[in-house]
Amino acid sequence: EKRTVAQIEKNGYPDSIYINAAKIFQGIHIEKDKDTVQVRYGDKSESPMMAFKDEHSRRVSYELAFSALKYQDLLEQILLDSSAYPCYSIPDELTSLLVVMLYDLQDRKFQERKIFDEEELVAEVQEVEHYLYSWRTKLAAALARCRIKHDALSIEYFVPETIWKQEQRASALPVCVWINTFKISLEDVIKDLEMKGFTKVESVSDFDHYTFAVDQHCHDVLVFPSSLREELLNLDLFADCKLLMQ
């Protein structure tokens, strides 16, 4: 099961992830001045309900939406410079989906997404994906022109400075994890982690990579070094929702 998840992420996401990420993005995207706006996102006055398959799907949907938000200006510029936008066959209500899927498409180096047999397809996602893929050459060229113009080795150059500083600060913070006491006890979590090579220490000041500490005030919270954030998510404790990332 874990191998399938990794495979899906490498080749794109299920249709439901794109739909939920687009709904999230619709509610958080930056509104431009009405006199200068070039990319229109439709009405976002109503907060749409979202149905997540599981905690992993929720996390991935939010990550995808916020990644698109970080690069909103760049993604809009790519759409406009390539002439892929405006697209009169895609209504304003699907522009968020267009932007979210464009972010993922460039992240996959404009390679085609792999569709899995068990995946439930969504018509809007299929429509936007086929449209973007038909424009992939011009979209890639528009991205390349932006990078040449700004002498940027990667798209990370285009992250707004305020967000870049926030990410730098956040990346240095210890990782906090909740123990799902409905599924596992603190003692069993500690035993499981120690079997996997982790060492329990008294406080964050004692951290040395594969170490963790029990929060001094909340005994159902564990704290790990920031360097382990991505590695932790591959543990079966997270896959089984016995541990939940703060």
Short mmCIF file of C-alpha atoms in Angstrom, two decimals:
data_model
loop_
_atom_site.label_atom_id
_atom_site.label_comp_id
_atom_site.label_asym_id
_atom_site.label_seq_id
_atom_site.Cartn_x
_atom_site.Cartn_y
_atom_site.Cartn_z
CA GLU A 1 0.00 0.00 0.00
CA LYS A 2 2.79 2.41 0.91
CA ARG A 3 4.59 1.65 -2.36
CA THR A 4 1.40 2.52 -4.27
CA VAL A 5 1.09 5.86 -2.49
CA ALA A 6 4.68 6.79 -3.31
CA GLN A 7 4.12 5.77 -6.92
CA ILE A 8 1.00 7.92 -7.21
CA GLU A 9 2.81 10.96 -5.83
CA LYS A 10 5.74 10.51 -8.21
CA ASN A 11 3.45 10.37 -11.23
CA GLY A 12 0.83 12.86 -10.07
CA TYR A 13 -2.18 12.52 -7.78
CA PRO A 14 -5.64 10.95 -7.91
CA ASP A 15 -8.37 13.19 -9.34
CA SER A 16 -9.89 13.71 -5.87
CA ILE A 17 -6.65 15.33 -4.63
CA TYR A 18 -6.70 17.90 -7.44
CA ILE A 19 -10.37 18.72 -6.80
CA ASN A 20 -9.85 19.24 -3.06
CA ALA A 21 -6.62 21.20 -3.59
CA ALA A 22 -8.46 23.46 -6.05
CA LYS A 23 -11.26 24.05 -3.52
CA ILE A 24 -8.70 25.00 -0.88
CA PHE A 25 -6.83 27.25 -3.30
CA GLN A 26 -10.09 28.92 -4.32
CA GLY A 27 -10.53 30.07 -0.73
CA ILE A 28 -6.95 31.22 -0.08
CA HIS A 29 -5.65 32.63 -3.38
CA ILE A 30 -4.50 36.24 -3.47
CA GLU A 31 -7.11 38.61 -4.88
CA LYS A 32 -5.65 41.10 -7.37
CA ASP A 33 -6.80 44.67 -7.93
CA LYS A 34 -10.00 44.63 -10.00
CA ASP A 35 -8.58 47.17 -12.46
CA THR A 36 -5.49 45.10 -13.22
CA VAL A 37 -6.68 41.52 -12.73
CA GLN A 38 -5.95 39.28 -15.73
CA VAL A 39 -6.71 35.83 -14.33
CA ARG A 40 -10.21 35.39 -12.92
CA TYR A 41 -11.13 32.79 -10.32
CA GLY A 42 -14.89 33.13 -10.05
CA ASP A 43 -16.79 33.57 -6.80
CA LYS A 44 -15.20 32.38 -3.55
CA SER A 45 -17.83 33.73 -1.15
CA GLU A 46 -19.02 30.23 -0.25
CA SER A 47 -16.63 27.84 1.46
CA PRO A 48 -17.07 24.46 -0.28
CA MET A 49 -17.36 21.22 1.68
CA MET A 50 -14.54 18.75 1.11
CA ALA A 51 -14.55 14.99 1.55
CA PHE A 52 -11.09 13.57 2.20
CA LYS A 53 -10.43 9.87 1.75
CA ASP A 54 -8.05 9.79 4.73
CA GLU A 55 -5.54 11.88 6.65
CA HIS A 56 -2.89 11.37 3.99
CA SER A 57 -5.22 12.72 1.29
CA ARG A 58 -6.03 15.74 3.46
CA ARG A 59 -2.36 16.53 4.00
CA VAL A 60 -1.43 16.13 0.33
CA SER A 61 -4.40 18.28 -0.79
CA TYR A 62 -3.37 21.12 1.50
CA GLU A 63 0.29 20.83 0.48
CA LEU A 64 -0.63 21.03 -3.19
CA ALA A 65 -2.93 24.03 -2.63
CA PHE A 66 -0.33 25.95 -0.64
CA SER A 67 2.41 25.12 -3.16
CA ALA A 68 0.23 26.65 -5.87
CA LEU A 69 -0.38 29.68 -3.62
CA LYS A 70 3.37 30.23 -3.17
CA TYR A 71 3.84 30.40 -6.93
CA GLN A 72 0.51 32.01 -7.85
CA ASP A 73 2.10 34.99 -9.62
CA LEU A 74 4.48 32.78 -11.61
CA LEU A 75 1.77 30.28 -12.58
CA GLU A 76 -0.55 33.06 -13.75
CA GLN A 77 2.32 34.57 -15.77
CA ILE A 78 3.01 31.21 -17.43
CA LEU A 79 -0.66 30.83 -18.39
CA LEU A 80 -0.79 34.34 -19.85
CA ASP A 81 2.61 34.26 -21.63
CA SER A 82 1.84 30.91 -23.24
CA SER A 83 -1.63 32.14 -24.34
CA ALA A 84 -3.14 29.10 -22.61
CA TYR A 85 -5.25 31.63 -20.70
CA PRO A 86 -7.87 32.86 -21.23
CA CYS A 87 -9.49 29.58 -22.24
CA TYR A 88 -13.14 30.03 -23.07
CA SER A 89 -13.94 26.33 -22.75
CA ILE A 90 -12.93 26.40 -19.06
CA PRO A 91 -15.14 28.60 -16.84
CA ASP A 92 -13.73 30.96 -14.18
CA GLU A 93 -14.95 28.53 -11.49
CA LEU A 94 -12.31 26.03 -12.70
CA THR A 95 -9.39 28.49 -12.84
CA SER A 96 -8.22 27.33 -9.40
CA LEU A 97 -8.11 23.77 -10.72
CA LEU A 98 -6.20 25.02 -13.77
CA VAL A 99 -3.56 26.72 -11.59
CA VAL A 100 -3.22 23.83 -9.13
CA MET A 101 -2.80 21.30 -11.93
CA LEU A 102 -0.34 23.56 -13.76
CA TYR A 103 1.83 23.66 -10.63
CA ASP A 104 1.83 19.85 -10.48
CA LEU A 105 2.45 19.52 -14.22
CA GLN A 106 5.58 21.71 -14.10
CA ASP A 107 6.70 19.89 -10.93
CA ARG A 108 6.60 16.67 -12.99
CA LYS A 109 8.66 18.37 -15.73
CA PHE A 110 5.55 18.43 -17.93
CA GLN A 111 5.45 14.63 -18.09
CA GLU A 112 2.13 12.81 -18.52
CA ARG A 113 0.37 11.66 -15.35
CA LYS A 114 -0.11 7.95 -14.77
CA ILE A 115 -3.74 6.91 -14.17
CA PHE A 116 -4.29 3.92 -11.89
CA ASP A 117 -7.01 1.37 -12.64
CA GLU A 118 -8.69 1.74 -9.24
CA GLU A 119 -8.78 5.54 -9.44
CA GLU A 120 -12.15 7.28 -9.59
CA LEU A 121 -12.02 9.81 -12.42
CA VAL A 122 -13.53 13.31 -12.19
CA ALA A 123 -14.73 14.92 -15.43
CA GLU A 124 -13.48 18.44 -14.56
CA VAL A 125 -10.01 17.15 -13.73
CA GLN A 126 -9.84 15.15 -16.94
CA GLU A 127 -10.92 18.21 -18.97
CA VAL A 128 -8.36 20.56 -17.40
CA GLU A 129 -5.60 17.97 -17.58
CA HIS A 130 -6.14 17.30 -21.28
CA TYR A 131 -6.20 21.03 -21.96
CA LEU A 132 -2.95 21.72 -20.07
CA TYR A 133 -1.23 18.74 -21.64
CA SER A 134 -2.15 19.93 -25.12
CA TRP A 135 -0.38 23.23 -24.26
CA ARG A 136 2.57 21.64 -22.45
CA THR A 137 5.22 22.73 -24.99
CA LYS A 138 4.19 26.39 -24.87
CA LEU A 139 3.73 26.28 -21.08
CA ALA A 140 7.25 24.86 -20.62
CA ALA A 141 8.63 27.52 -22.98
CA ALA A 142 6.88 30.28 -21.00
CA LEU A 143 8.38 28.96 -17.76
CA ALA A 144 11.83 28.83 -19.36
CA ARG A 145 11.48 32.47 -20.52
CA CYS A 146 10.55 33.55 -16.98
CA ARG A 147 13.57 31.78 -15.53
CA ILE A 148 15.93 33.26 -18.15
CA LYS A 149 14.50 36.75 -17.62
CA HIS A 150 15.12 36.55 -13.87
CA ASP A 151 18.30 34.45 -14.12
CA ALA A 152 16.63 31.83 -11.91
CA LEU A 153 18.00 28.29 -11.67
CA SER A 154 14.70 27.00 -10.25
CA ILE A 155 11.18 28.21 -9.49
CA GLU A 156 12.11 28.60 -5.80
CA TYR A 157 13.52 31.98 -6.87
CA PHE A 158 9.96 33.21 -7.40
CA VAL A 159 8.77 32.55 -3.82
CA PRO A 160 7.87 35.91 -2.18
CA GLU A 161 10.52 36.95 0.36
CA THR A 162 8.06 37.01 3.28
CA ILE A 163 7.02 33.39 2.59
CA TRP A 164 10.65 32.32 2.10
CA LYS A 165 11.59 33.73 5.51
CA GLN A 166 8.60 32.05 7.15
CA GLU A 167 9.59 28.70 5.62
CA GLN A 168 13.18 29.13 6.81
CA ARG A 169 11.97 29.72 10.36
CA ALA A 170 9.43 26.88 10.22
CA SER A 171 11.98 24.40 8.85
CA ALA A 172 14.16 24.94 11.93
CA LEU A 173 11.36 24.24 14.43
CA PRO A 174 11.10 20.79 16.06
CA VAL A 175 8.36 18.54 14.68
CA CYS A 176 5.43 17.93 17.04
CA VAL A 177 3.40 14.73 16.72
CA TRP A 178 0.14 13.73 18.41
CA ILE A 179 -0.35 10.17 19.61
CA ASN A 180 -3.76 8.83 18.59
CA THR A 181 -4.56 7.25 21.96
CA PHE A 182 -7.68 5.60 20.48
CA LYS A 183 -5.33 3.35 18.50
CA ILE A 184 -2.08 3.11 20.47
CA SER A 185 -0.57 3.95 23.85
CA LEU A 186 2.45 6.12 24.59
CA GLU A 187 4.35 3.07 25.82
CA ASP A 188 3.68 1.12 22.60
CA VAL A 189 4.70 4.09 20.44
CA ILE A 190 8.00 4.41 22.31
CA LYS A 191 8.60 0.65 21.97
CA ASP A 192 7.82 0.79 18.22
CA LEU A 193 10.10 3.79 17.63
CA GLU A 194 12.97 2.24 19.58
CA MET A 195 12.65 -0.94 17.50
CA LYS A 196 13.03 1.27 14.41
CA GLY A 197 16.29 2.74 15.73
CA PHE A 198 15.05 5.89 17.46
CA THR A 199 16.34 6.91 20.89
CA LYS A 200 14.21 8.61 23.53
CA VAL A 201 15.90 11.65 25.12
CA GLU A 202 14.84 13.96 27.93
CA SER A 203 14.47 17.24 25.97
CA VAL A 204 15.00 18.92 22.60
CA SER A 205 18.41 20.11 23.76
CA ASP A 206 19.52 16.45 23.63
CA PHE A 207 18.43 15.90 20.01
CA ASP A 208 20.87 14.06 17.75
CA HIS A 209 19.04 13.09 14.53
CA TYR A 210 17.21 9.76 15.25
CA THR A 211 15.97 10.91 18.63
CA PHE A 212 12.67 12.05 20.11
CA ALA A 213 11.30 13.42 23.38
CA VAL A 214 7.95 13.32 25.14
CA ASP A 215 6.48 16.81 25.54
CA GLN A 216 6.88 17.93 29.16
CA HIS A 217 3.34 19.36 29.36
CA CYS A 218 1.34 17.07 27.03
CA HIS A 219 2.21 13.41 27.44
CA ASP A 220 0.37 12.44 24.24
CA VAL A 221 2.71 14.63 22.17
CA LEU A 222 6.15 13.62 20.90
CA VAL A 223 8.79 16.01 19.57
CA PHE A 224 11.34 15.15 16.85
CA PRO A 225 14.23 17.04 15.20
CA SER A 226 13.13 19.17 12.22
CA SER A 227 15.41 17.18 9.89
CA LEU A 228 13.17 14.12 10.27
CA ARG A 229 9.93 15.75 9.08
CA GLU A 230 9.67 13.98 5.70
CA GLU A 231 11.21 10.73 6.90
CA LEU A 232 8.66 10.39 9.72
CA LEU A 233 5.74 10.39 7.29
CA ASN A 234 7.03 7.12 5.79
CA LEU A 235 6.61 5.29 9.09
CA ASP A 236 3.72 2.83 9.35
CA LEU A 237 2.70 4.64 12.56
CA PHE A 238 1.64 7.56 10.37
CA ALA A 239 0.20 5.41 7.60
CA ASP A 240 -2.03 3.73 10.21
CA CYS A 241 -2.93 7.13 11.76
CA LYS A 242 -1.48 6.09 15.11
CA LEU A 243 0.67 9.23 14.99
CA LEU A 244 -0.57 12.54 13.56
CA MET A 245 1.69 15.39 12.46
CA GLN A 246 1.00 18.66 14.27
#
